[in-house]
mmCIF file of C-alpha atoms in Angstrom:
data_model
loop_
_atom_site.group_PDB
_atom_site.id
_atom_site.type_symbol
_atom_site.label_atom_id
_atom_site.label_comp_id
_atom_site.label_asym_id
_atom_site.label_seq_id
_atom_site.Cartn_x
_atom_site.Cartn_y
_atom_site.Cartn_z
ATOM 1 C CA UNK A 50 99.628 30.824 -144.380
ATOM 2 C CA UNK A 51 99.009 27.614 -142.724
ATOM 3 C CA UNK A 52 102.797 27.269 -142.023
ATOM 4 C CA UNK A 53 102.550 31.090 -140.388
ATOM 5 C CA UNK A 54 99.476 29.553 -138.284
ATOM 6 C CA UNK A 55 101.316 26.090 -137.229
ATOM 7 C CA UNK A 56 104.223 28.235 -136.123
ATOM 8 C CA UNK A 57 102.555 30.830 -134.598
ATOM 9 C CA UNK A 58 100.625 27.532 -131.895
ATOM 10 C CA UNK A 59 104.225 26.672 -131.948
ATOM 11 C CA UNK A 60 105.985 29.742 -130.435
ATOM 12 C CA UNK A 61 102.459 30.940 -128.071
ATOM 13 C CA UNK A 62 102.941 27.219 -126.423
ATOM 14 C CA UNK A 63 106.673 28.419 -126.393
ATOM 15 C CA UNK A 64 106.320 31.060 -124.707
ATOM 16 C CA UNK A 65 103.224 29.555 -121.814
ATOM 17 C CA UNK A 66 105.516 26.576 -121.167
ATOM 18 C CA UNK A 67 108.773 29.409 -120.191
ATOM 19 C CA UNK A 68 106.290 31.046 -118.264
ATOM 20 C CA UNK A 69 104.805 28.467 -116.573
ATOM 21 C CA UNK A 70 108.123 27.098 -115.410
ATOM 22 C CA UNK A 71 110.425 30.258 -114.377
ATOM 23 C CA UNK A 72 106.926 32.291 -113.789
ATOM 24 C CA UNK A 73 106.731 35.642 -115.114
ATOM 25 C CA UNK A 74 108.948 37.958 -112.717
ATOM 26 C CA UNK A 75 111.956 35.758 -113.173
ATOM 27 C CA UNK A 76 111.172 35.265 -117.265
ATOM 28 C CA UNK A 77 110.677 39.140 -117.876
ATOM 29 C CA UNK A 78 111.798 41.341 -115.342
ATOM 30 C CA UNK A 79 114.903 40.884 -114.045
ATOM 31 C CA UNK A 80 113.954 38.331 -111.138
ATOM 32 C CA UNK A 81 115.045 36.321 -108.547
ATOM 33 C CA UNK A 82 116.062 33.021 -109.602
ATOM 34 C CA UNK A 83 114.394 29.476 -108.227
ATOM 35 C CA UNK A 84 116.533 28.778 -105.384
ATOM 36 C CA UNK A 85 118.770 25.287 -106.275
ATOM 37 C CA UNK A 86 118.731 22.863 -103.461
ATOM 38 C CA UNK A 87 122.341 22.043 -104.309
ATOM 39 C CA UNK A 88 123.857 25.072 -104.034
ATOM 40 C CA UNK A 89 124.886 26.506 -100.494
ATOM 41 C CA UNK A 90 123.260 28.765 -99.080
ATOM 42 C CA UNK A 91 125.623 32.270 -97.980
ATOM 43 C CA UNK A 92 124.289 34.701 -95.702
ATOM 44 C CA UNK A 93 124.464 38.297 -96.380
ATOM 45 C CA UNK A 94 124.562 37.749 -99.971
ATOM 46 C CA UNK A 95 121.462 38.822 -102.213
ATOM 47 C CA UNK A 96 119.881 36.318 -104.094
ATOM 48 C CA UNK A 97 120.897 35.212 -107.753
ATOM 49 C CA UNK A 98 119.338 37.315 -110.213
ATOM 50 C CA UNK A 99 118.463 36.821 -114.329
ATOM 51 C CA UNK A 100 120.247 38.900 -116.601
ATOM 52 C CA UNK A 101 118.333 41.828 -117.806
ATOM 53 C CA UNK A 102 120.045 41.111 -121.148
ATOM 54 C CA UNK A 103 118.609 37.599 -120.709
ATOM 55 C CA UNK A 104 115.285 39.639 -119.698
ATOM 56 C CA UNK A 105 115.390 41.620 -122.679
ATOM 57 C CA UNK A 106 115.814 38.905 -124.965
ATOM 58 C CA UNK A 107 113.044 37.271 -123.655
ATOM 59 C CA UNK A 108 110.679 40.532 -123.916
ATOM 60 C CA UNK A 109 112.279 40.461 -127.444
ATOM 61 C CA UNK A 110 110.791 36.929 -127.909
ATOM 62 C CA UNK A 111 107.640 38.077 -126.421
ATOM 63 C CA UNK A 112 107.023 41.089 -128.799
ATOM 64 C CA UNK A 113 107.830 38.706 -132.280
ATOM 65 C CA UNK A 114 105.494 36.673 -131.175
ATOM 66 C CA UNK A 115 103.049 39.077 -130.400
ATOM 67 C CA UNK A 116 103.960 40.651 -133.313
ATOM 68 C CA UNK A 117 103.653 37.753 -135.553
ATOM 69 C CA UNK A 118 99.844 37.039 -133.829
ATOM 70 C CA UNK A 119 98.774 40.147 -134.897
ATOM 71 C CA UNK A 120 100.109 40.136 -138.635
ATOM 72 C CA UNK A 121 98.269 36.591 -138.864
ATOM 73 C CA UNK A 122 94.978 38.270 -137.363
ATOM 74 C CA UNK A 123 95.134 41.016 -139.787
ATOM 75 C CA UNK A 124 95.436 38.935 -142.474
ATOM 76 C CA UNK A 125 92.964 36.528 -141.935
ATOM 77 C CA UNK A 126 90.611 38.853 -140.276
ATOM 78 C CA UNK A 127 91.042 42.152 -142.015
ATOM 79 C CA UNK A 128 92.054 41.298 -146.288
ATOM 80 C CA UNK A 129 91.123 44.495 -147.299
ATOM 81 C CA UNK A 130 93.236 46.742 -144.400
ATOM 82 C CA UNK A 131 95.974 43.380 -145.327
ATOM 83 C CA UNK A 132 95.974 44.255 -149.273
ATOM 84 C CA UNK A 133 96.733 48.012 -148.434
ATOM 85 C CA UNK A 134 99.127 47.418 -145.810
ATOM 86 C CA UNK A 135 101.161 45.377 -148.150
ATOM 87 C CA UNK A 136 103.327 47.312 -149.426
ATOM 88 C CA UNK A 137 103.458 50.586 -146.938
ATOM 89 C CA UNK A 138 106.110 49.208 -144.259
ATOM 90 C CA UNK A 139 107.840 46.568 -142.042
ATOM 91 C CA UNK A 140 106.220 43.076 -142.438
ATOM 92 C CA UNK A 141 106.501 40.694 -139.265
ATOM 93 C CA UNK A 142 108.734 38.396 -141.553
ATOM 94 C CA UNK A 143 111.669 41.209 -141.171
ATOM 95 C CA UNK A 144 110.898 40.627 -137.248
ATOM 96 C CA UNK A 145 110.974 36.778 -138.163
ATOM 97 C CA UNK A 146 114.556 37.428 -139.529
ATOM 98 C CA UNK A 147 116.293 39.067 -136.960
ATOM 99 C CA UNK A 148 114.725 36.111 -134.238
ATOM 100 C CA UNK A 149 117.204 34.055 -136.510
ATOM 101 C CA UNK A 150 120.128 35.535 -135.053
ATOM 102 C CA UNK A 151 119.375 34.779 -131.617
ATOM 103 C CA UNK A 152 120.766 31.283 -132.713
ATOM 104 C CA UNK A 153 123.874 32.896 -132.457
ATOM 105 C CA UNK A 154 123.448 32.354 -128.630
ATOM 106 C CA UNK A 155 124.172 28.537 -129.812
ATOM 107 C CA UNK A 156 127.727 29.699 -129.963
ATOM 108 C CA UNK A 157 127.975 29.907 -126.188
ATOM 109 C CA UNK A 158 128.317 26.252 -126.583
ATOM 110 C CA UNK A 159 131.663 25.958 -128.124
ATOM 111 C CA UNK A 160 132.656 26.942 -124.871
ATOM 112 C CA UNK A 161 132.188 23.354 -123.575
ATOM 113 C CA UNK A 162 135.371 21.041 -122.978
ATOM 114 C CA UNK A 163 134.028 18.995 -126.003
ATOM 115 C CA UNK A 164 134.338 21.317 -128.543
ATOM 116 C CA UNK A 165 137.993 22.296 -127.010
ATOM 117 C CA UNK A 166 139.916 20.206 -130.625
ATOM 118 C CA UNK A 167 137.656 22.147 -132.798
ATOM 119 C CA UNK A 168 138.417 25.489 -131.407
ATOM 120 C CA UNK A 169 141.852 25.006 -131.522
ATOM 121 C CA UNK A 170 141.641 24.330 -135.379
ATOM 122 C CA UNK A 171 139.390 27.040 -135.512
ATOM 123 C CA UNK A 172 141.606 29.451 -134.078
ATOM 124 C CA UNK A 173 145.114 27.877 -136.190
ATOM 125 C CA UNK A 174 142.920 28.777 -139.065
ATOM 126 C CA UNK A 175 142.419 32.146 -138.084
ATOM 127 C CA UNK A 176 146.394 32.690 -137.177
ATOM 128 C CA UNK A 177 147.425 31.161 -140.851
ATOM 129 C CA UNK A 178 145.029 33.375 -142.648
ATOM 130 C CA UNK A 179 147.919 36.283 -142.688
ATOM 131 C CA UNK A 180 150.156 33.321 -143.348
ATOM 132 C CA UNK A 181 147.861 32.462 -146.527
ATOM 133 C CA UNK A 182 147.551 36.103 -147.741
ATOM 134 C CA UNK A 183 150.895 36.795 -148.293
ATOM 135 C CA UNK A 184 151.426 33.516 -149.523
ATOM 136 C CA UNK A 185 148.355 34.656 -151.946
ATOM 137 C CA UNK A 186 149.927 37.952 -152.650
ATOM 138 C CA UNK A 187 153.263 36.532 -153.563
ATOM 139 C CA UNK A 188 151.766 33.930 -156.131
ATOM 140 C CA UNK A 189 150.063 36.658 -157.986
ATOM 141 C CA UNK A 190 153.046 38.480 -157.948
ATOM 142 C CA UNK A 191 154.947 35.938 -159.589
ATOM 143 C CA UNK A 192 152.274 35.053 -161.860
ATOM 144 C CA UNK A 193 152.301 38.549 -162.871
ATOM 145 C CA UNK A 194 155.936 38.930 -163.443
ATOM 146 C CA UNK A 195 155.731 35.633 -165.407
ATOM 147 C CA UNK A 196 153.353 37.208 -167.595
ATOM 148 C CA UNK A 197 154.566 39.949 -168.489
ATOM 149 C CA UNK A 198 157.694 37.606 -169.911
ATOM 150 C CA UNK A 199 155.614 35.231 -171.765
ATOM 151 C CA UNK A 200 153.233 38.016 -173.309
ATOM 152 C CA UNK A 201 157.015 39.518 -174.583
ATOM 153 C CA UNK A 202 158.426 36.703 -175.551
ATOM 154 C CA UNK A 203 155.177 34.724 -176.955
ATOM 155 C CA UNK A 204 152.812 37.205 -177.859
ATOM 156 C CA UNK A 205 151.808 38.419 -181.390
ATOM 157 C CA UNK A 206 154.502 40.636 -182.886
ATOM 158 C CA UNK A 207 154.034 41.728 -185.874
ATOM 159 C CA UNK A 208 151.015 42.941 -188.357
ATOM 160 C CA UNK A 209 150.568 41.055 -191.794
ATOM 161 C CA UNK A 210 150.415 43.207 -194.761
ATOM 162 C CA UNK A 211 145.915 43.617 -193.960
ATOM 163 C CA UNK A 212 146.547 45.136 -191.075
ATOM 164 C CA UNK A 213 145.951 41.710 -188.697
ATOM 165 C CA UNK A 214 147.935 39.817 -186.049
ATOM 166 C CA UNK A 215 149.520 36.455 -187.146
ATOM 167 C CA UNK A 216 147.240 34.721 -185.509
ATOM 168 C CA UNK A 217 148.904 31.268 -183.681
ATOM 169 C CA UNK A 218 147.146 29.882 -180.657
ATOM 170 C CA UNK A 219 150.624 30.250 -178.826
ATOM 171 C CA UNK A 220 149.913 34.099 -179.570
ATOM 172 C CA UNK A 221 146.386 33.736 -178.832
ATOM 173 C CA UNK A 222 146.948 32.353 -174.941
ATOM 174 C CA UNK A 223 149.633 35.270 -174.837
ATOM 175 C CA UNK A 224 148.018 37.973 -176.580
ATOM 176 C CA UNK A 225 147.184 40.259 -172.954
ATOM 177 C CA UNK A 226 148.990 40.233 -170.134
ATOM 178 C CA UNK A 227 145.551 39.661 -168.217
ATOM 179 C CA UNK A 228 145.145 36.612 -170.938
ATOM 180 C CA UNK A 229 148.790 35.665 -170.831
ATOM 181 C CA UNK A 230 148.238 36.203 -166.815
ATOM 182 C CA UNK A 231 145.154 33.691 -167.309
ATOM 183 C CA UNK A 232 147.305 30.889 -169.160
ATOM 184 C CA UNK A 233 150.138 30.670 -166.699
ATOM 185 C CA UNK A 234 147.726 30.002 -163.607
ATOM 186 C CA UNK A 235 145.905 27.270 -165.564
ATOM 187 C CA UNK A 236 149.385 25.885 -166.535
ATOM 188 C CA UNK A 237 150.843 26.121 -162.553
ATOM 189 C CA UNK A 238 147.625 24.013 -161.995
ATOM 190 C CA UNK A 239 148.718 21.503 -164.846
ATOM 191 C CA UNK A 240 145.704 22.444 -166.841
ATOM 192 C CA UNK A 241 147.891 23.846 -169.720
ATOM 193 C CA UNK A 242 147.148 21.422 -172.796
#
């Protein structure tokens, strides 16, 4: 609970500072940006604007916080209405969860020229995947086919006069084709002593 509290200071001076700095029309609905001294100045051309989606997120930010305030309220203030409330619906923490995925927005900077070499191998992973499947497919194939040879060839034959298999560990690795299937893959790995 004292982690909840610590976090919840965290997040409220947060959210003051952003407001503070881009003030609240920019922050939360859809407002004009600061103006940049270093960009030129066009005429006839409205100012630059914040996303709404950037808006929303931030009203999203707003509300877990809020949110969060009011679940630590309730349960310091209220234990009673907290105990019964338990187990009835949505905690904050599920709200808590989904603020994790706005880290996703972290993404935005593999964009950068730095991260240029690791997208590329990022993305030749991605193209050899189909490569690697049917390379996949093929080895299990094979492995299959091999199998079915050795479990033939290798595998317990006959029944003893009692009614059981001779019983050889050569027939015991090849006594199923999944078993016998088993066997060859550790033995194409050089596991097969």
């Amino acid at each position: 609970l004292a982690i909840q509290i610590v976090f919840a200071i965290i997040f409220w001076i947060e959210m003051i500072l952003k407001l503070r700095v881009h003030g609240w029309r920019q922050r939360y609905c859809c407002g004009v940006k600061k103006k940049n001294p270093d960009e030129k100045i066009v005429k006839n051309l409205p100012p630059p604007r914040t996303s709404c989606v950037e808006s929303f997120s931030n009203c999203f930010d707003l509300s877990l916080v809020v949110i969060d305030t009011m679940q630590l309220i309730i349960a310091l203030g209220f234990k009673d209405f907290n105990r019964q409330m338990e187990g009835t619906g949505i905690s904050a923490s599920l709200f808590r969860i989904v603020r994790l995925l706005r880290l996703a927005r972290v993404l935005r900077l593999l964009q950068a020229r730095v991260f240029k070499d690791l997208l590329c191998m990022i993305q030749g992973m991605m193209g050899g995947l189909g490569t690697l499947g049917w390379a996949l497919a093929l080895f299990v194939i094979f492995i299959y086919v091999v199998a079915l040879v050795f479990r033939d060839l290798l595998g317990p034959k006959d029944l003893k006069e009692d009614g059981a298999l001779d019983d050889t560990m050569t027939q015991w690795y090849f006594r199923s084709v999944p078993r016998s299937m088993y066997t060859i893959f550790r033995c194409s790995f050089g596991d097969c002593s």
